[in-house]
Coordinates of C-alpha atoms and ligand atoms in Angstrom, one line a residue:
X1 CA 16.9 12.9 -27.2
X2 CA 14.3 13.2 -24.4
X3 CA 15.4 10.7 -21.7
X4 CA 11.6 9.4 -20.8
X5 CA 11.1 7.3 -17.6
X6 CA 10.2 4.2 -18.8
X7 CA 9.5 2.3 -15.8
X8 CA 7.2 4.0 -12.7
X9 CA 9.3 3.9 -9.5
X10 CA 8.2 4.9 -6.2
X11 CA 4.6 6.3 -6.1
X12 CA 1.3 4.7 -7.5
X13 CA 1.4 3.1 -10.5
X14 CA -0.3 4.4 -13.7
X15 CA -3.2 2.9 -15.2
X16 CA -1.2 1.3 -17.8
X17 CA 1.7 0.2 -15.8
X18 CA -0.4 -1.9 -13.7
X19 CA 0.8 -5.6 -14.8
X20 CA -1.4 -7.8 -14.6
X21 CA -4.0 -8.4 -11.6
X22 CA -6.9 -7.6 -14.0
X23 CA -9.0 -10.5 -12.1
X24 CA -7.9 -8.9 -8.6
X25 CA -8.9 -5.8 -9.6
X26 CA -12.4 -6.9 -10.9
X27 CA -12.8 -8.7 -8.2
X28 CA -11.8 -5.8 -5.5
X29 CA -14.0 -3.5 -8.0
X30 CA -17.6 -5.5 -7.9
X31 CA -16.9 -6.5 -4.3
X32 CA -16.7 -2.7 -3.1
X33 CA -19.9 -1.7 -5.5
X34 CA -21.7 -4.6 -3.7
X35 CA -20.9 -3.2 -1.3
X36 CA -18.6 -5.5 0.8
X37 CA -15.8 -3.6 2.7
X38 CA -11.9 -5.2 2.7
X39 CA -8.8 -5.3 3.8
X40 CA -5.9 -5.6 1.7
X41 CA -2.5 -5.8 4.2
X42 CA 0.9 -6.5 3.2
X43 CA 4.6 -5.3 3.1
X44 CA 5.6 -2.3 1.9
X45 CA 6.0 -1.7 -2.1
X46 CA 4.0 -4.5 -3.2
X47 CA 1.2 -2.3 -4.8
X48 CA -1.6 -2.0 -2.5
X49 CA -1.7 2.0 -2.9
X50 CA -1.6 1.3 -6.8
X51 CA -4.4 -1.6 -6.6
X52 CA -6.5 0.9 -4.8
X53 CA -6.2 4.2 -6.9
X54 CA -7.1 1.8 -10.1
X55 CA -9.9 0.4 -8.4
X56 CA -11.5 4.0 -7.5
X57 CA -10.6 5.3 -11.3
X58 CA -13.1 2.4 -12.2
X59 CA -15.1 2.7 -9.3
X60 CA -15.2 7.2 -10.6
X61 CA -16.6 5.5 -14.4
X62 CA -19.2 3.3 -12.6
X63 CA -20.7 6.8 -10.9
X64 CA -19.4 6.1 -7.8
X65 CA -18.5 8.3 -5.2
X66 CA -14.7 7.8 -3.9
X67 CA -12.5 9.1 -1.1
X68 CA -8.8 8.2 -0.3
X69 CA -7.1 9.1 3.0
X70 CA -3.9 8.3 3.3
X71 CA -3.1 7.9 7.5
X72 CA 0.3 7.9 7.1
X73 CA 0.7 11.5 6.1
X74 CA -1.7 12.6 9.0
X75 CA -0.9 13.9 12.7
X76 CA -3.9 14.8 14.5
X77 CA -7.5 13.9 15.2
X78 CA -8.0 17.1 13.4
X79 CA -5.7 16.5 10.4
X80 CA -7.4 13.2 10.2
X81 CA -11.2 14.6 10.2
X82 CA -10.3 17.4 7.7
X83 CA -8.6 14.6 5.1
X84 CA -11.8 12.7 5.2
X85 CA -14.1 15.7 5.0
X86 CA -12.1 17.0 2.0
X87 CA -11.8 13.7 0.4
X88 CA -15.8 13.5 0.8
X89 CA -16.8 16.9 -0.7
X90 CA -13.9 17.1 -3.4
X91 CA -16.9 15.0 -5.2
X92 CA -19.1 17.5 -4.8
X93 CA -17.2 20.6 -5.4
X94 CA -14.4 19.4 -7.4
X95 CA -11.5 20.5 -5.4
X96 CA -9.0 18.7 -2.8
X97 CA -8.8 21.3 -0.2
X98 CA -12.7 22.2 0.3
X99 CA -12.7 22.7 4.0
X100 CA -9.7 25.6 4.1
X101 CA -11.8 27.1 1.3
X102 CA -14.5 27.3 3.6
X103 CA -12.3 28.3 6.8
X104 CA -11.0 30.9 4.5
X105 CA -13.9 32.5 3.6
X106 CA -15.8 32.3 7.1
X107 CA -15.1 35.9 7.5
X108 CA -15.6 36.6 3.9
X109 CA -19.3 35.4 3.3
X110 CA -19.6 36.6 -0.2
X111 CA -16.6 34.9 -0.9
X112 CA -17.5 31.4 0.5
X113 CA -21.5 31.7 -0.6
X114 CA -21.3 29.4 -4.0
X115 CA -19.2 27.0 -1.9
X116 CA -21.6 26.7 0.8
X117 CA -24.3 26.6 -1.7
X118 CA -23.1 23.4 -2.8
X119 CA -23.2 22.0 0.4
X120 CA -26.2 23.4 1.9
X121 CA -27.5 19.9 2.5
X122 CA -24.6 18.9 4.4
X123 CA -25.2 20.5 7.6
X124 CA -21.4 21.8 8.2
X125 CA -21.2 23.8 11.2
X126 CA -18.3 25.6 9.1
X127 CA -17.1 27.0 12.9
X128 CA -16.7 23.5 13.5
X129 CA -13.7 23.0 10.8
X130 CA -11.4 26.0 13.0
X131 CA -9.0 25.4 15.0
X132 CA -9.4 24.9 18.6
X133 CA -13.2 23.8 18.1
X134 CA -14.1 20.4 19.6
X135 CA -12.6 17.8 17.6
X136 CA -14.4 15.2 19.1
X137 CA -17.7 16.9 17.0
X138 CA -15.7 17.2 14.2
X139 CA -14.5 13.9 13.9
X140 CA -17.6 12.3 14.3
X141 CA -18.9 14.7 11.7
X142 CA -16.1 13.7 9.4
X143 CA -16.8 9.7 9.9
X144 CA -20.4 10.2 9.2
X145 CA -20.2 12.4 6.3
X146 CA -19.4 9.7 3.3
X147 CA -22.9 7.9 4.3
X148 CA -24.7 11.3 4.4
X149 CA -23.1 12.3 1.2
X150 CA -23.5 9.0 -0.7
X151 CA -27.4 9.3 0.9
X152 CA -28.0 12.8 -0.1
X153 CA -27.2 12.0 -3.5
X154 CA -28.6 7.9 -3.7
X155 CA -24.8 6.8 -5.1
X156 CA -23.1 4.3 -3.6
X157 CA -19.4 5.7 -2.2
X158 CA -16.4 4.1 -1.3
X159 CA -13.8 5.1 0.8
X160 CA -10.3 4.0 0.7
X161 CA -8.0 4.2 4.2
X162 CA -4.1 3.8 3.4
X163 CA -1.8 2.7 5.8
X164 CA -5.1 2.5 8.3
X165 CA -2.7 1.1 11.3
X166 CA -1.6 4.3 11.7
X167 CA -5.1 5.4 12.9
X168 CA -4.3 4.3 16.6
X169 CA -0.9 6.9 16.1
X170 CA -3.4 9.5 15.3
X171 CA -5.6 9.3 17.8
X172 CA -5.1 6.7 20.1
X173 CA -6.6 3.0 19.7
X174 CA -9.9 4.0 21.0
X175 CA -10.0 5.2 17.4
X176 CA -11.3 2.0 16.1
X177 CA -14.1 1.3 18.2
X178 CA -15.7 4.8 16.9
X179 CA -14.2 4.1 13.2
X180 CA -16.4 0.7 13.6
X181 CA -19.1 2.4 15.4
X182 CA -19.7 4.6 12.8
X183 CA -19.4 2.8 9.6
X184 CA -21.5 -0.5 10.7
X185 CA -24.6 2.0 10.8
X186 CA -23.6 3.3 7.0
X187 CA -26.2 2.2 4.5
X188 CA -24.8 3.2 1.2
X189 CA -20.5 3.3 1.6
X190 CA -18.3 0.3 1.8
X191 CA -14.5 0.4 2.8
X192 CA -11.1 -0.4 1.6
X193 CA -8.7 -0.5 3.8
X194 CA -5.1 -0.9 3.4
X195 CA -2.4 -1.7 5.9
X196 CA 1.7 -2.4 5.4
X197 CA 2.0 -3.7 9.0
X198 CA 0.5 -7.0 8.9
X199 CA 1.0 -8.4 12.5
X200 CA -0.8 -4.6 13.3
X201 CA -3.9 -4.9 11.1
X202 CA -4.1 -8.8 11.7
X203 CA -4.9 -7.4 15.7
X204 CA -7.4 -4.5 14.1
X205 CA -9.4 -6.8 12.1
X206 CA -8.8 -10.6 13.3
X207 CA -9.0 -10.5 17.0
X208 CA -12.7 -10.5 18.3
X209 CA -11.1 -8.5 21.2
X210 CA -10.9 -5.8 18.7
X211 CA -13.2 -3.4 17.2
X212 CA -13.1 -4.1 13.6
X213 CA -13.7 -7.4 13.9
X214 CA -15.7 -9.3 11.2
X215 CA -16.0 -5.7 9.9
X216 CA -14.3 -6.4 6.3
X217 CA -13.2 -9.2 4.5
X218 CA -9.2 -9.0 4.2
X219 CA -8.4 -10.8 0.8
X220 CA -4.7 -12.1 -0.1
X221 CA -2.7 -10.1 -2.2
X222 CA -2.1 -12.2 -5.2
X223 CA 1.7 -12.6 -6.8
X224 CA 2.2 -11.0 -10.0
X225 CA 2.2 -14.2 -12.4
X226 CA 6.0 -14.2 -14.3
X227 CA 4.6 -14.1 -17.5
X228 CA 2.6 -11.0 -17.0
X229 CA 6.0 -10.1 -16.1
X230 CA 7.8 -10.7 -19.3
X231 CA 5.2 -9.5 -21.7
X232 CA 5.5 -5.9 -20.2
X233 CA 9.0 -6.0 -20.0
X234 CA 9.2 -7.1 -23.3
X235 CA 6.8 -4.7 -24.5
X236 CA 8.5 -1.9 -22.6
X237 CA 12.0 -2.2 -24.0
X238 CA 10.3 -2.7 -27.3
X239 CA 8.4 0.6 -27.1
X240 CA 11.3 2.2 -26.5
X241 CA 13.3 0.7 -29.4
X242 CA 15.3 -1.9 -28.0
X243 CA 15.8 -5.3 -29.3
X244 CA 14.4 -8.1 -26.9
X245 CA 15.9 -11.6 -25.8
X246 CA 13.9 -13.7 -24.1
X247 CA 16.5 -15.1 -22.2
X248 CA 17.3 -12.0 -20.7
X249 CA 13.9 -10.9 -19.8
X250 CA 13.4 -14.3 -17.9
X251 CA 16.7 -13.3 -16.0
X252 CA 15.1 -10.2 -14.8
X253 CA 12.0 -11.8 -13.2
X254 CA 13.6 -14.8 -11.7
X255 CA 16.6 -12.5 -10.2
X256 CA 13.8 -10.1 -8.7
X257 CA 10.8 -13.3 -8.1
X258 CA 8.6 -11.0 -9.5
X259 CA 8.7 -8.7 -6.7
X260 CA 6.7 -5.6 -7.8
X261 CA 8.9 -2.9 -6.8
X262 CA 11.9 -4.8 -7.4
X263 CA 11.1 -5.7 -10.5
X264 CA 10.9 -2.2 -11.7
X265 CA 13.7 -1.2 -10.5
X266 CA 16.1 -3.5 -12.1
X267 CA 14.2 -2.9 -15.2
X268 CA 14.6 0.7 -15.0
X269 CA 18.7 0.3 -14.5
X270 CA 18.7 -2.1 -17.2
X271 CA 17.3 0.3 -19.4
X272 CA 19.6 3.6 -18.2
X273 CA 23.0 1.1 -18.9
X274 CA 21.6 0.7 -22.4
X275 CA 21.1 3.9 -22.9
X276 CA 24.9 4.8 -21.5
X277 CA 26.5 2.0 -23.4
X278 CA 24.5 2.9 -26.5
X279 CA 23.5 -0.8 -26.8
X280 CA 20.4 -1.7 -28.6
X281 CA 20.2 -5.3 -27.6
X282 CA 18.8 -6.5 -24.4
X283 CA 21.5 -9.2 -22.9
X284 CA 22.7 -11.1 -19.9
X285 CA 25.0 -9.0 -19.1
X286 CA 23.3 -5.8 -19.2
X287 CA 21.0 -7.4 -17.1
X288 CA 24.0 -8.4 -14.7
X289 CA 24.5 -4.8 -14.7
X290 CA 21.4 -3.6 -13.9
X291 CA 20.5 -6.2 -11.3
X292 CA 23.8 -5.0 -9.3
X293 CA 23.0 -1.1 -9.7
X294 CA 19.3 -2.3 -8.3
X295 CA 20.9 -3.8 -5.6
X296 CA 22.5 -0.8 -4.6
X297 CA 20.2 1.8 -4.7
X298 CA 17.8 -0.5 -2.3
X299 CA 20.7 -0.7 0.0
X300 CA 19.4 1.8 2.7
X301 CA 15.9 0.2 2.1
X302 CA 17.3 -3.1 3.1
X303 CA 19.6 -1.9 5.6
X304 CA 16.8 -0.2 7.0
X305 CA 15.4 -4.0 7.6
X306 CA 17.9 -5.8 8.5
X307 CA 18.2 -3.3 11.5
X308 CA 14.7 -3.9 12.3
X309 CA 15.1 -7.4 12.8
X310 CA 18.3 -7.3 14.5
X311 CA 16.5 -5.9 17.3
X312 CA 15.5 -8.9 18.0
X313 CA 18.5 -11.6 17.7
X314 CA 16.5 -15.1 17.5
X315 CA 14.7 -13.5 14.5
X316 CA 18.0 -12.7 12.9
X317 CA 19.5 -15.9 13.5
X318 CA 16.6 -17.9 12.0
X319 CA 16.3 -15.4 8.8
X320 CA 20.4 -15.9 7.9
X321 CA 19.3 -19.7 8.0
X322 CA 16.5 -19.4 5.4
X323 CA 18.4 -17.0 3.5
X324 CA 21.2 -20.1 3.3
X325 CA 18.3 -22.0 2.8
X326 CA 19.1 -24.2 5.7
X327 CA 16.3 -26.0 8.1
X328 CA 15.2 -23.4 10.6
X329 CA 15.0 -25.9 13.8
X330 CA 18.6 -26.2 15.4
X331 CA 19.0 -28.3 18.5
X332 CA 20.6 -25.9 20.3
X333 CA 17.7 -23.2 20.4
X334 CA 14.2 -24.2 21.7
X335 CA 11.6 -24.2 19.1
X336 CA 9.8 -21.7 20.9
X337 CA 11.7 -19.3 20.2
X338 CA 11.9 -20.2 16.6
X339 CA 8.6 -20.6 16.4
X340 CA 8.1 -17.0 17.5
X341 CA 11.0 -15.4 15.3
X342 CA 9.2 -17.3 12.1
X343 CA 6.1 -15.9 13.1
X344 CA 7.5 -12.4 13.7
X345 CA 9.4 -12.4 10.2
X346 CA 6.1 -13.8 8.3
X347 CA 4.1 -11.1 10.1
X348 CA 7.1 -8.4 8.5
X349 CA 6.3 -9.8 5.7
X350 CA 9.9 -10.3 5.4
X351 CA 9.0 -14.6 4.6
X352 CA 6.4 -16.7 3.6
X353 CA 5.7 -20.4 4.1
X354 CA 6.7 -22.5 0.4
X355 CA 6.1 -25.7 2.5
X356 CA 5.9 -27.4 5.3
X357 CA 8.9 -25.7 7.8
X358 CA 9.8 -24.6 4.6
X359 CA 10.2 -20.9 4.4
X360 CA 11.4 -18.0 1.5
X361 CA 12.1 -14.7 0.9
X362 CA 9.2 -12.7 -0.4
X363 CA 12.0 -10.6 -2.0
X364 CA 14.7 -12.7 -3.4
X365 CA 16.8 -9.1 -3.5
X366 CA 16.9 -9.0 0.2
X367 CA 18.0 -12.7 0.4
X368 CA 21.3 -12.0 -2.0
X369 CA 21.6 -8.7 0.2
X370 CA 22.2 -10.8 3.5
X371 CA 23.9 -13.7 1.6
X372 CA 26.5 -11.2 0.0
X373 CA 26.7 -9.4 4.0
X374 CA 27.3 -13.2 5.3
X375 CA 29.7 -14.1 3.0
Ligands
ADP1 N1 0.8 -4.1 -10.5 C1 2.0 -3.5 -10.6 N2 2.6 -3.6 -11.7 C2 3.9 -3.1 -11.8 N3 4.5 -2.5 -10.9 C3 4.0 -2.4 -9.7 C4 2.6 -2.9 -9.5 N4 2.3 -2.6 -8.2 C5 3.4 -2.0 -7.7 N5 4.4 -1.8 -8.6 C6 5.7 -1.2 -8.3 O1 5.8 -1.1 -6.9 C7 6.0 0.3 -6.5 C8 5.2 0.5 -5.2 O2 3.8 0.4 -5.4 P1 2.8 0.9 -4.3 O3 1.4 0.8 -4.9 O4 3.2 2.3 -3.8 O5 3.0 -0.2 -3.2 P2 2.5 -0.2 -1.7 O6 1.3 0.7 -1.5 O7 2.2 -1.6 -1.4 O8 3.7 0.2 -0.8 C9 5.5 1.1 -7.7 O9 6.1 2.3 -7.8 C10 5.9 0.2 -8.9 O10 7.2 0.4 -9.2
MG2 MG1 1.2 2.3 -0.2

């Protein structure tokens, strides 16, 4: 028997793994074709990079043209202005890496003439894309190019920047004010950009300090809805030939809150125990199981956290009291400080308010982590 994977772990989501968010996405989708630019931002493995492939798929069926960078694997001004040029003319020529094609072939003319056919109109200065040029040209090239493109060919385009705080790590935090300077002027592209450090893309796009200010509309991430939950779940294990209980499903969700990545992976360890036990029934305790094998294997993930906020010991303090779900204000500490460490864990995305000076975990798994560490 062919062991499939049955859940999607780790990258992007497919198209019909995506649970729920149907309105979100419509949303997102006619917003960015109207041309209204946004900014998604939240914690790590909540499913922004997902929510923005599936919105350029449908964006791709409306005609659009699309473009996704993603900053995070990106080192240099140059790196960075080659990713968007190749994300641009990949529409055109229907390949990723179009501009080392055309550094390849600048000494081979013949080789690189049906290429540069294609982009006649585009005014590359093909020297320009070699190393050692001036990247300053090249970068302003590269920012302009999606409204040229999109104008050349009267189609509205919309480019998608991941992790887009790691811009000023590229190339320094004057980055933003030519970013901005650049795409205000653009008549025909609208942006998406996505960011997992919240406190860092509040400062891009919040402060009026700040270049990007007022530039895009940054739109909450909405919760995946526990019934959404439960019918893919459900259906899953089904497809697969396992017998459901209802019961058991609802334990998953309310173990994990519903927590995207979470949530997968408990389902994904439920399902390799019933596979190893040869069970064909869903139960409690398979979900018992699962759940503890999920905890495990997001140990270093978690651990990787914890560190973080250890560095900084009234934030630590104040997160073992909401994980005890004690009040957060103690006599003995001035509420300053507290005030600060609450902000600094909501801007982690570590908590979220549930009420007033009521706090939670936004991932119940990290609260049983630190309970079980305290304990
Ligand atoms: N809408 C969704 N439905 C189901 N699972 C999701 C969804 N969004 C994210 N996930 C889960 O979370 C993981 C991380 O998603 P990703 O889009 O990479 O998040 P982010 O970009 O916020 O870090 C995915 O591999 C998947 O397991
Ligand atoms: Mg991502």
């Amino acid at each position: 028997m062919k062991i499939e994977k049955l859940f999607p772990l780790g990258g992007p989501v497919p198209e019909e793994d995506i649970v729920d968010r149907e309105n979100f996405l419509n949303s997102l989708t006619t917003r960015l074709l109207g041309g209204q630019s946004i900014t998604l931002a939240g914690p790590r493995r909540i499913g922004k990079t997902s929510l923005a492939l599936e919105v350029l798929r449908r964006l791709k069926k409306e005609g659009c043209y699309t473009a996704f960078v993603d900053l995070f694997r990106i080192s240099d001004r140059r790196g960075f202005a080659l990713s968007l040029i190749d994300a641009c003319l990949e529409n055109r020529t229907g390949i990723t890496k179009t501009a080392s094609e055309l550094i390849k072939n600048i000494k081979n003319i013949a080789g690189s003439a049906s290429l540069a056919l294609k982009l006649r109109d585009l005014e590359i200065d093909f020297r320009l894309l070699e190393r050692d040029r001036d990247e300053d040209r090249l970068l302003d090239y590269a920012l302009d190019l999606p409204d040229v493109l999109a104008g050349k060919e009267k189609k509205q385009m919309v480019v998608v920047f991941d992790e887009f705080q790691e811009a000023s790590r590229i190339a320094g935090r004057e980055i933003y004010k030519k970013m901005r300077a650049h795409f205000q002027m653009h008549q025909n592209v609208s942006y998406l950009f996505l960011g997992s450090k919240e406190d860092l893309m509040k400062n891009i796009f919040a402060t009026s300090k700040q270049a990007f200010y007022r530039f895009a509309l940054t739109l909450p991430i909405p919760p995946i809805p526990e019934d959404a939950w439960t019918e893919y779940i459900a259906g899953k294990f089904d497809s697969a030939g396992f017998g459901i209980d209802e019961d058991s499903i609802r334990e998953i969700v309310k173990l994990t809150g519903g927590h995207p990545q979470d949530t997968m992976i408990v389902c994904s360890e439920v399902y390799h125990s019933l596979l190893e036990t040869f069970e064909k029934k869903l139960s409690l305790e398979t979900v018992r199981i699962g759940y503890e094998r999920a905890l495990h294997a997001l140990s270093p993930l978690f651990d990787r956290i914890i560190d973080e906020i250890n560095e900084n010991p009234h934030s630590a303090r104040v997160l073992k009291r909401i994980a005890r779900r004690e009040r957060v204000y103690s006599r003995k500490e001035r509420p300053n400080n507290i005030k600060r460490a609450i902000d600094f864990l909501m801007a982690k995305g570590i908590i979220e308010k549930s009420g007033r000076g009521v706090y939670k975990f936004t991932e119940p798994m990290l609260q049983e982590y630190i309970l079980r560490q305290l304990s």
